[in-house]
mmCIF file of C-alpha atoms in Angstrom:
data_model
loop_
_atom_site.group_PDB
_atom_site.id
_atom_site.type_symbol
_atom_site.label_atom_id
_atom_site.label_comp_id
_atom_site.label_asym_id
_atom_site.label_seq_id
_atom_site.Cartn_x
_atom_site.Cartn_y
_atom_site.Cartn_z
ATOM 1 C CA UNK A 1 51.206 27.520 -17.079
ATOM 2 C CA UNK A 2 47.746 25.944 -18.290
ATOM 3 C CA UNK A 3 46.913 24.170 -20.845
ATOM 4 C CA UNK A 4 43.626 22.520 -21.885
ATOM 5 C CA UNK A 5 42.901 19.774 -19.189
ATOM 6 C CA UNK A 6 45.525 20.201 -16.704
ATOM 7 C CA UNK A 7 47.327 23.106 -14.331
ATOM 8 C CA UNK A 8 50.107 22.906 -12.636
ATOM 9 C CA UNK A 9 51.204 24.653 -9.523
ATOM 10 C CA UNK A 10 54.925 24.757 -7.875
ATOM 11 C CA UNK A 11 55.857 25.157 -4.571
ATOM 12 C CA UNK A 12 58.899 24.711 -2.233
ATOM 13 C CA UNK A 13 59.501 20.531 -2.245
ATOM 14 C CA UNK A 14 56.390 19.798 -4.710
ATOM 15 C CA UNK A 15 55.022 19.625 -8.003
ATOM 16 C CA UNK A 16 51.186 19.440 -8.464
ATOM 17 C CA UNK A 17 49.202 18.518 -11.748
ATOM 18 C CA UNK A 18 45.810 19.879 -10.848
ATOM 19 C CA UNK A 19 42.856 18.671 -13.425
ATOM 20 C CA UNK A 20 40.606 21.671 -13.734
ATOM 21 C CA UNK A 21 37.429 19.862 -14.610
ATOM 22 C CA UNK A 22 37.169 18.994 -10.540
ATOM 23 C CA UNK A 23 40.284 21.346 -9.323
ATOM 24 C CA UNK A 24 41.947 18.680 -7.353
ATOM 25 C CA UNK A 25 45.499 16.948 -7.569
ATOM 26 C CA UNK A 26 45.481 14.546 -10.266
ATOM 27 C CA UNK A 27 49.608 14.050 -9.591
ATOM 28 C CA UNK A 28 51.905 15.156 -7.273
ATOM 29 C CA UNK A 29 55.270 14.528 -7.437
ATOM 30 C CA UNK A 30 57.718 15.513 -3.801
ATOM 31 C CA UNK A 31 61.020 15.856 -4.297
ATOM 32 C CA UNK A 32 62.843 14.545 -1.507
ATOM 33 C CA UNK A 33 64.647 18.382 -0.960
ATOM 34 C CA UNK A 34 64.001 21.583 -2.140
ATOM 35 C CA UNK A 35 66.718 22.143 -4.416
ATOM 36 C CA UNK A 36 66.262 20.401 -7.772
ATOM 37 C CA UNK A 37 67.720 17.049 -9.339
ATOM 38 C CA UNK A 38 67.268 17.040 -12.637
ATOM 39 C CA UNK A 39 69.479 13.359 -13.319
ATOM 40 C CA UNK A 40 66.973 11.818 -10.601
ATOM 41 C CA UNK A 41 63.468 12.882 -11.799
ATOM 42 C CA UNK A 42 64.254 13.173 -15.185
ATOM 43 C CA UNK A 43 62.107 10.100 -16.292
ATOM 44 C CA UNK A 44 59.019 11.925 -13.864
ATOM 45 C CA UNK A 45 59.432 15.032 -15.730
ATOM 46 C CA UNK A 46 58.959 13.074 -19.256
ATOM 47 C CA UNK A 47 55.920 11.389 -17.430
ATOM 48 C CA UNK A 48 55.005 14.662 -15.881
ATOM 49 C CA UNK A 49 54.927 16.338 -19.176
ATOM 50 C CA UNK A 50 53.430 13.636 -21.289
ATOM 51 C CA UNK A 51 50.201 14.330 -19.232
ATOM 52 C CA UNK A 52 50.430 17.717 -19.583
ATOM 53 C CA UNK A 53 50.326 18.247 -23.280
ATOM 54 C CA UNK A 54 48.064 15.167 -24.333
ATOM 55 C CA UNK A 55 44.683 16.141 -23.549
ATOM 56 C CA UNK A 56 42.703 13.274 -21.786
ATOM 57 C CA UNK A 57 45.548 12.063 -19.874
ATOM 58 C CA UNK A 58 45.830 12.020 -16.304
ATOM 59 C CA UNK A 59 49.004 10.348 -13.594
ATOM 60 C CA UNK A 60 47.932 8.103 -11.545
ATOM 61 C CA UNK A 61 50.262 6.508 -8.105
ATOM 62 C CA UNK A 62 50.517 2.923 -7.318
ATOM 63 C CA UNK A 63 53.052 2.697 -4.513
ATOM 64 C CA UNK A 64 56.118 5.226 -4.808
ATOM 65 C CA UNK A 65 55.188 4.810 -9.119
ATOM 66 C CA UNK A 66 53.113 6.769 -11.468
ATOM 67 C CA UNK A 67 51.156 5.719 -14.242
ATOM 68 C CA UNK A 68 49.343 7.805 -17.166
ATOM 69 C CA UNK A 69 46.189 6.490 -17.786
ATOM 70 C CA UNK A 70 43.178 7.968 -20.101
ATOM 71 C CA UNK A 71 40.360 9.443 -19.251
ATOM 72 C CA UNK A 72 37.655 11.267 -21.345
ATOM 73 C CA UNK A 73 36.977 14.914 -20.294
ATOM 74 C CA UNK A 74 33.516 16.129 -19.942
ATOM 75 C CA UNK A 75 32.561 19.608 -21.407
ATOM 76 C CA UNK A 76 29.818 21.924 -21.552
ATOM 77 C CA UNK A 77 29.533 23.058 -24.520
ATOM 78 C CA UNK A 78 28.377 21.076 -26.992
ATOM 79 C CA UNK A 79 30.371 20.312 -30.358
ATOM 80 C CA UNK A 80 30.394 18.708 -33.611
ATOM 81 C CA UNK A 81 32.197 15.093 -33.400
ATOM 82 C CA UNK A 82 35.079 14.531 -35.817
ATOM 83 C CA UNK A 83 33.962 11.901 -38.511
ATOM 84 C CA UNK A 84 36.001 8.837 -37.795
ATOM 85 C CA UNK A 85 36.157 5.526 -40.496
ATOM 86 C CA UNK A 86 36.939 2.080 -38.902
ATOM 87 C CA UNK A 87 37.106 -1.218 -41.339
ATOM 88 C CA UNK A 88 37.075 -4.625 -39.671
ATOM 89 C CA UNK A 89 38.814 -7.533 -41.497
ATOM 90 C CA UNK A 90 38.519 -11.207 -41.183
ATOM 91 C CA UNK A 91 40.942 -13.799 -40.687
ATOM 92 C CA UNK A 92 41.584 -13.781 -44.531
ATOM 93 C CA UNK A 93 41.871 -9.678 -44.681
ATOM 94 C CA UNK A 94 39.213 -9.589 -46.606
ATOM 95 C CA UNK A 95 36.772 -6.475 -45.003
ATOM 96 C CA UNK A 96 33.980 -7.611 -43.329
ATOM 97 C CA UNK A 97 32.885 -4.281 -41.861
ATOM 98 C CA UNK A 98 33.318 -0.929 -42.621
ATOM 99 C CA UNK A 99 31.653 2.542 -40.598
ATOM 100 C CA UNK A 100 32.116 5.945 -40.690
ATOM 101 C CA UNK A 101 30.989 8.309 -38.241
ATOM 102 C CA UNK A 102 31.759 11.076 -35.470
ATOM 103 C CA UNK A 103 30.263 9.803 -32.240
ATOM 104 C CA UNK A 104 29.631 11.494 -28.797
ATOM 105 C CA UNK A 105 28.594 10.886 -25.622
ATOM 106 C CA UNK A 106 25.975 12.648 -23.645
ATOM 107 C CA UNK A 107 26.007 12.604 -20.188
ATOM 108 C CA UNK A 108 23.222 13.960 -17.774
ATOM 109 C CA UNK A 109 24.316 14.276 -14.247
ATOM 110 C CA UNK A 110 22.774 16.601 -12.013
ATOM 111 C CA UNK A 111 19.877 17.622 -14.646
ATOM 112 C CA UNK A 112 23.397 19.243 -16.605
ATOM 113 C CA UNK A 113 24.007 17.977 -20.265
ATOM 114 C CA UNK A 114 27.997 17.004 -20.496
ATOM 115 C CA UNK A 115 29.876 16.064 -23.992
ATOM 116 C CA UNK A 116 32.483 13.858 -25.119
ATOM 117 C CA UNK A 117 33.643 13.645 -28.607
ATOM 118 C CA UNK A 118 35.096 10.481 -29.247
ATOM 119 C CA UNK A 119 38.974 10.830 -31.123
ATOM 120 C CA UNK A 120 39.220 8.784 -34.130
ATOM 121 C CA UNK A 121 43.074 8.896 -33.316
ATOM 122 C CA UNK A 122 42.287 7.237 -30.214
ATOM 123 C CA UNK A 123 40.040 4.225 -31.056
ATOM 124 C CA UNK A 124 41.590 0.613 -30.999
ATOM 125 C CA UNK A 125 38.788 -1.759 -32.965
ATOM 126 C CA UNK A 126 37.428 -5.181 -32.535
ATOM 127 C CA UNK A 127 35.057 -7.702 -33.882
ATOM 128 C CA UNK A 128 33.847 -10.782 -35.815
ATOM 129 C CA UNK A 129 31.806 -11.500 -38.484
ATOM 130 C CA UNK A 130 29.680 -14.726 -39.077
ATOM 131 C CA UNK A 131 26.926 -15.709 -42.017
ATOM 132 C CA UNK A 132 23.932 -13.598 -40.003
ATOM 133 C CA UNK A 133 26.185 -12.170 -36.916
ATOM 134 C CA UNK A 134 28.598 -9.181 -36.827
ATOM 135 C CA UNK A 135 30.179 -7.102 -34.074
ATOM 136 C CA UNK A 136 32.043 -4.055 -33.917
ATOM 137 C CA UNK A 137 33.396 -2.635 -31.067
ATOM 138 C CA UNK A 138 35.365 0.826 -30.564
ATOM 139 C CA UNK A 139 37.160 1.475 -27.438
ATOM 140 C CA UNK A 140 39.529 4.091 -26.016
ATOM 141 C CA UNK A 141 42.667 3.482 -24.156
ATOM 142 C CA UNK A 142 42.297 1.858 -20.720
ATOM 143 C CA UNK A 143 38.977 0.624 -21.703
ATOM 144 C CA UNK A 144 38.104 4.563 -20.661
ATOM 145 C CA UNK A 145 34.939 4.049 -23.162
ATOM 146 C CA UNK A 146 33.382 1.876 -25.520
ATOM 147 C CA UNK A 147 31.063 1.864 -28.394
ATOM 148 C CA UNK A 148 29.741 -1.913 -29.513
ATOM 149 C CA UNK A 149 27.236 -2.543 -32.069
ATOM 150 C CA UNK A 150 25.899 -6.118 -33.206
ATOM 151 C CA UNK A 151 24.535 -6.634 -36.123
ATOM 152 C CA UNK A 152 22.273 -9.305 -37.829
ATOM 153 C CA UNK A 153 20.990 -10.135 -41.722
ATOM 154 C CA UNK A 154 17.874 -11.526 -42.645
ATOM 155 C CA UNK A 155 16.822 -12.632 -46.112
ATOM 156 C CA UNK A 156 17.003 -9.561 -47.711
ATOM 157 C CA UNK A 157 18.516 -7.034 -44.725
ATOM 158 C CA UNK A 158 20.720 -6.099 -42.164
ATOM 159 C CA UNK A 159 20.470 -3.963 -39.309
ATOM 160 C CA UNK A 160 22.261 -3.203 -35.867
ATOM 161 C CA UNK A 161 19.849 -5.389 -33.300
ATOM 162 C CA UNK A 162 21.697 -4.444 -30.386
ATOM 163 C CA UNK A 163 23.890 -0.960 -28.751
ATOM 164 C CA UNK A 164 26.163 -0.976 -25.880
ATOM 165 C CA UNK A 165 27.786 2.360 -24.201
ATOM 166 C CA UNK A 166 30.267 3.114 -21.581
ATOM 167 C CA UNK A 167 31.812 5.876 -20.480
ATOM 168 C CA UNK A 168 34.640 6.292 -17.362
ATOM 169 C CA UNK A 169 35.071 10.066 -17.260
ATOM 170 C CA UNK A 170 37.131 12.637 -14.909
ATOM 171 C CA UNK A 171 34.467 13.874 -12.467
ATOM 172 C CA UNK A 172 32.432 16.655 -13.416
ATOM 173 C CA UNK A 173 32.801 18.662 -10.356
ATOM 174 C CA UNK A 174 34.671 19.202 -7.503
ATOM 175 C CA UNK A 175 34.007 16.673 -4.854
ATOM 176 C CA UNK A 176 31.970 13.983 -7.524
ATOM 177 C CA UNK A 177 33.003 10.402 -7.140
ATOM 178 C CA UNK A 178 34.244 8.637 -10.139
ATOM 179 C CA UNK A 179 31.495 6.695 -12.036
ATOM 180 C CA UNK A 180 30.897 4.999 -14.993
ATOM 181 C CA UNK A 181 28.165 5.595 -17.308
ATOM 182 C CA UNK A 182 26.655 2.521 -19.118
ATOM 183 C CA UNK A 183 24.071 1.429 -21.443
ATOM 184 C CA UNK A 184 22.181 -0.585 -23.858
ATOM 185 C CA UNK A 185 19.949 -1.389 -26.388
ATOM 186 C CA UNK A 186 18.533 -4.316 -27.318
ATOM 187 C CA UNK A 187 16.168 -6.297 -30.263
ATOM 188 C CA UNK A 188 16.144 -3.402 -32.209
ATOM 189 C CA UNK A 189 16.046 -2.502 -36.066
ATOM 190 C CA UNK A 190 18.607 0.307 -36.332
ATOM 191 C CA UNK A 191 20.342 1.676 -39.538
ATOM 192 C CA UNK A 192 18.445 -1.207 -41.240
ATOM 193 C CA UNK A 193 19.454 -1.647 -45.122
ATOM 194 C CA UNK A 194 19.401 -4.079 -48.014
ATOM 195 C CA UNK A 195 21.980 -6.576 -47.660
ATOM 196 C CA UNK A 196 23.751 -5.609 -51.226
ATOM 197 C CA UNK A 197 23.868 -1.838 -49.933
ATOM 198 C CA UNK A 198 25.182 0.340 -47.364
ATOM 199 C CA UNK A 199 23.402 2.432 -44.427
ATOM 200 C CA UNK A 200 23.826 6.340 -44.639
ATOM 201 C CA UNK A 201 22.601 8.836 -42.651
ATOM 202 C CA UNK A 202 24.298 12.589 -42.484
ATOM 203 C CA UNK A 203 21.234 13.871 -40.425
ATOM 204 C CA UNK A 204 22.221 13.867 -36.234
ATOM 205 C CA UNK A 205 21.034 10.215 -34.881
ATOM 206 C CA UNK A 206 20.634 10.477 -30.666
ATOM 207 C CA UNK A 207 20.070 6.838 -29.446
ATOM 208 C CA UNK A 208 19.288 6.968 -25.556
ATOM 209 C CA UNK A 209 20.857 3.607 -23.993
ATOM 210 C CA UNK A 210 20.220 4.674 -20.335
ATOM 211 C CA UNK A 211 18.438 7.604 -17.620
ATOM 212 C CA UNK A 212 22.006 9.351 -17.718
ATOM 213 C CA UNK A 213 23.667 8.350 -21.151
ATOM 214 C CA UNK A 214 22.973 9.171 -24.499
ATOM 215 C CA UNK A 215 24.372 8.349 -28.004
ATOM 216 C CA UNK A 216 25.127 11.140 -30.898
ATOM 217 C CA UNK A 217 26.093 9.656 -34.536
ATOM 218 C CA UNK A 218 26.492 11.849 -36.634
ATOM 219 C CA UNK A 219 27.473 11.634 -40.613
ATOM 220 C CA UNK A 220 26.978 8.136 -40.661
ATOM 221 C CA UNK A 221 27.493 5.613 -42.946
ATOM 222 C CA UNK A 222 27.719 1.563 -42.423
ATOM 223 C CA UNK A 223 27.987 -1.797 -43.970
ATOM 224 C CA UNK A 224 28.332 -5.358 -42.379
ATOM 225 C CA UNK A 225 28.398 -9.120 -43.867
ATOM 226 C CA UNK A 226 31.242 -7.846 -46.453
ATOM 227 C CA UNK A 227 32.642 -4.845 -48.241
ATOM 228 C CA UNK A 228 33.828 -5.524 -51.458
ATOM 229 C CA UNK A 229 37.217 -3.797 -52.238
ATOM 230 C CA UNK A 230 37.022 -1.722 -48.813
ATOM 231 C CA UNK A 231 34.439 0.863 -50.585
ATOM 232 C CA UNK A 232 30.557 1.034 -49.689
ATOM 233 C CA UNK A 233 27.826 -0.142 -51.918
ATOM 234 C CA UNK A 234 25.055 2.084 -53.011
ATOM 235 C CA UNK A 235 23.267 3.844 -49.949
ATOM 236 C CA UNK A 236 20.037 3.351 -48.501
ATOM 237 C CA UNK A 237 19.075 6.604 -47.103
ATOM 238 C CA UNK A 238 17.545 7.320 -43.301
ATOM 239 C CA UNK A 239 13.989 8.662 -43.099
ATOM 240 C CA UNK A 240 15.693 12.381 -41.462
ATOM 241 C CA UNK A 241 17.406 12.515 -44.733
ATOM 242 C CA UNK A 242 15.007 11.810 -46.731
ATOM 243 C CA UNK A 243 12.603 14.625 -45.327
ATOM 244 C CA UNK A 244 15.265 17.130 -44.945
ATOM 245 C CA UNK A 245 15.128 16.286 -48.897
ATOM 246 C CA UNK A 246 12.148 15.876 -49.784
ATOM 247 C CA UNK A 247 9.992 18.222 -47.791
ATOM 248 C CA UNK A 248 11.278 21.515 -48.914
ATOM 249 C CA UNK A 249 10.218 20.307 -52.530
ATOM 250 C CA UNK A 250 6.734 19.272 -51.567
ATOM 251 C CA UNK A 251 6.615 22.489 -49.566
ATOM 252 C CA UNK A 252 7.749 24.362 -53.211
ATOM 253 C CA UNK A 253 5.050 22.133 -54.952
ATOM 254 C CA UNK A 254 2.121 22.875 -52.855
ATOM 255 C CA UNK A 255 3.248 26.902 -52.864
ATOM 256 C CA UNK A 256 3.434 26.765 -57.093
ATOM 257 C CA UNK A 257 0.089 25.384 -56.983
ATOM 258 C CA UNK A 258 -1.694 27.291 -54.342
ATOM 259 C CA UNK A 259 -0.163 30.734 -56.396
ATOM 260 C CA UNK A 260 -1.638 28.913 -59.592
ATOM 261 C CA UNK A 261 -4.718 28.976 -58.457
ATOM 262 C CA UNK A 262 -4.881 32.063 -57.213
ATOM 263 C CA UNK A 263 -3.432 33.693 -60.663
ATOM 264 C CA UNK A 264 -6.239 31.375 -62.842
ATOM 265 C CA UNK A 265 -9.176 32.517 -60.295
ATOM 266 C CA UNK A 266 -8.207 35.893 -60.693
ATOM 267 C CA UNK A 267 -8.101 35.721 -64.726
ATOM 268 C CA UNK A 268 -11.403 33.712 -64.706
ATOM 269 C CA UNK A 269 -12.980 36.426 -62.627
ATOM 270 C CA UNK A 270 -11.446 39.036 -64.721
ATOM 271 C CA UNK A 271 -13.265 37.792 -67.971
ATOM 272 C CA UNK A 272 -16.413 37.261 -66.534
ATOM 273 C CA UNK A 273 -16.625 40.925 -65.189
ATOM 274 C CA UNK A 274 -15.659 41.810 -68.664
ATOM 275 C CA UNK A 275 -18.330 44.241 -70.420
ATOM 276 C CA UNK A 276 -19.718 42.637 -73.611
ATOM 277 C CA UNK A 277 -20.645 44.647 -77.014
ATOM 278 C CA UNK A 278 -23.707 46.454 -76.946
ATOM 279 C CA UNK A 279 -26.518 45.786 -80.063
ATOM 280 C CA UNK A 280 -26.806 48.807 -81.737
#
């Protein structure tokens, strides 16, 4: 039997959970004989199973006891994030900051491009908001990965000044060690808006934080420093959405005008080769 992220193999005394992603044991569980004893592994096989049909999971030993832990699953091909929408609250309850997005990770390792979509499902949130400081953080179980913005407000804006990213994925290959991919940006102006509105952007935004790690947002939409009733304010729009809007209309303006002129130099010419009356 396989399933998406794990295969599992029988034999005489054992029970292997193989990973695919690397095709080595990720669990093994050895019965002490051959013959099985249901009443003694009965709590393995709900362990055993949980792993099986929860993609990300994997079993982990410590001792003579396993453990399911998450971790992300790299993939080749790459796919649209699902559109998650995460509302921090202060002490009060009153929302303080409010995003929507699908976000995914892109790893390079060995000059390869590698994909994780981040589960809404999965994310636990975290933060704080001050008069001119906010942070949001989004993190998958076992601290597996993590998403943190900070944002900051001026007179008249706010903005994200600052991106962290980590990532602890299954190995990519057979043989790769485990390793975490990090990174971050810092004293920047992103997804920068009036401080009475909201940030939108539907058009793909890749931030690269490091050499090896990359961020995808995509269908984005963000407010900090208060969200009145839960529900954004007006948008201010990102520059890619703006052209994707505006330039096929200039583009339809500048074609009406060019075939303009081309119809009124042809009728101009027209009249002018026009033969007059002759006197008689």
């Amino acid at each position: 039997m396989q399933v998406d992220h794990f295969q599992f193999l029988s034999s005489c005394g054992k029970i292997v959970a193989v990973c695919p992603v690397f095709a080595a044991p990720c669990w093994t569980v050895t019965p002490p004989a051959c013959e099985l004893q249901l009443h003694s592994h009965m709590s393995g096989l709900v362990v055993f199973l949980s792993a099986a049909f929860l993609p990300g999971l994997c079993l982990q030993r410590s001792g003579s006891a396993e453990a399911l832990f998450y971790r992300p699953v790299l993939q080749h091909n790459e796919t649209i994030p699902t559109t998650g929408s995460y509302m921090l609250r202060d002490y009060a309850g009153q929302p303080c900051i409010k995003a929507n997005m699908g976000a995914q990770y892109v790893v390079t390792e060995n000059k390869t491009n590698w994909y994780f979509s981040v589960d809404p499902s999965r994310v636990s949130l975290s933060g704080k908001s001050s008069k001119d400081e906010a942070f949001l953080s989004l993190v998958l179980p076992d601290n597996s990965a993590r998403l943190e913005f900070t944002f900051r407000k001026d007179e008249n804006n706010f903005y994200v000044t600052k991106l962290a990213a980590q990532l602890f994925p299954l190995p990519v290959c057979k043989g790769c060690p485990n390793k975490t991919y990090s990174g971050i940006l810092t004293n920047q102006t992103l997804f920068k808006a009036a401080k009475d509105k909201s940030f939108k952007c539907t058009s793909e935004s890749l931030l690269s934080v490091s050499s090896e790690l990359r961020i995808k947002l995509v269908r984005l939409q963000m407010q900090a420093f208060g969200v009145p009733d839960g529900k954004f304010r007006e948008e201010d729009e990102c520059w890619a959405d703006f052209n994707h809007r505006a330039v096929p209309i200039i583009i339809g303006s500048i074609a009406t005008g060019v075939l303009l002129s081309i119809v009124l130099s042809f009728l101009i010419i027209r009249d002018r080769r026009a033969p007059g009356y002759e006197r008689l």
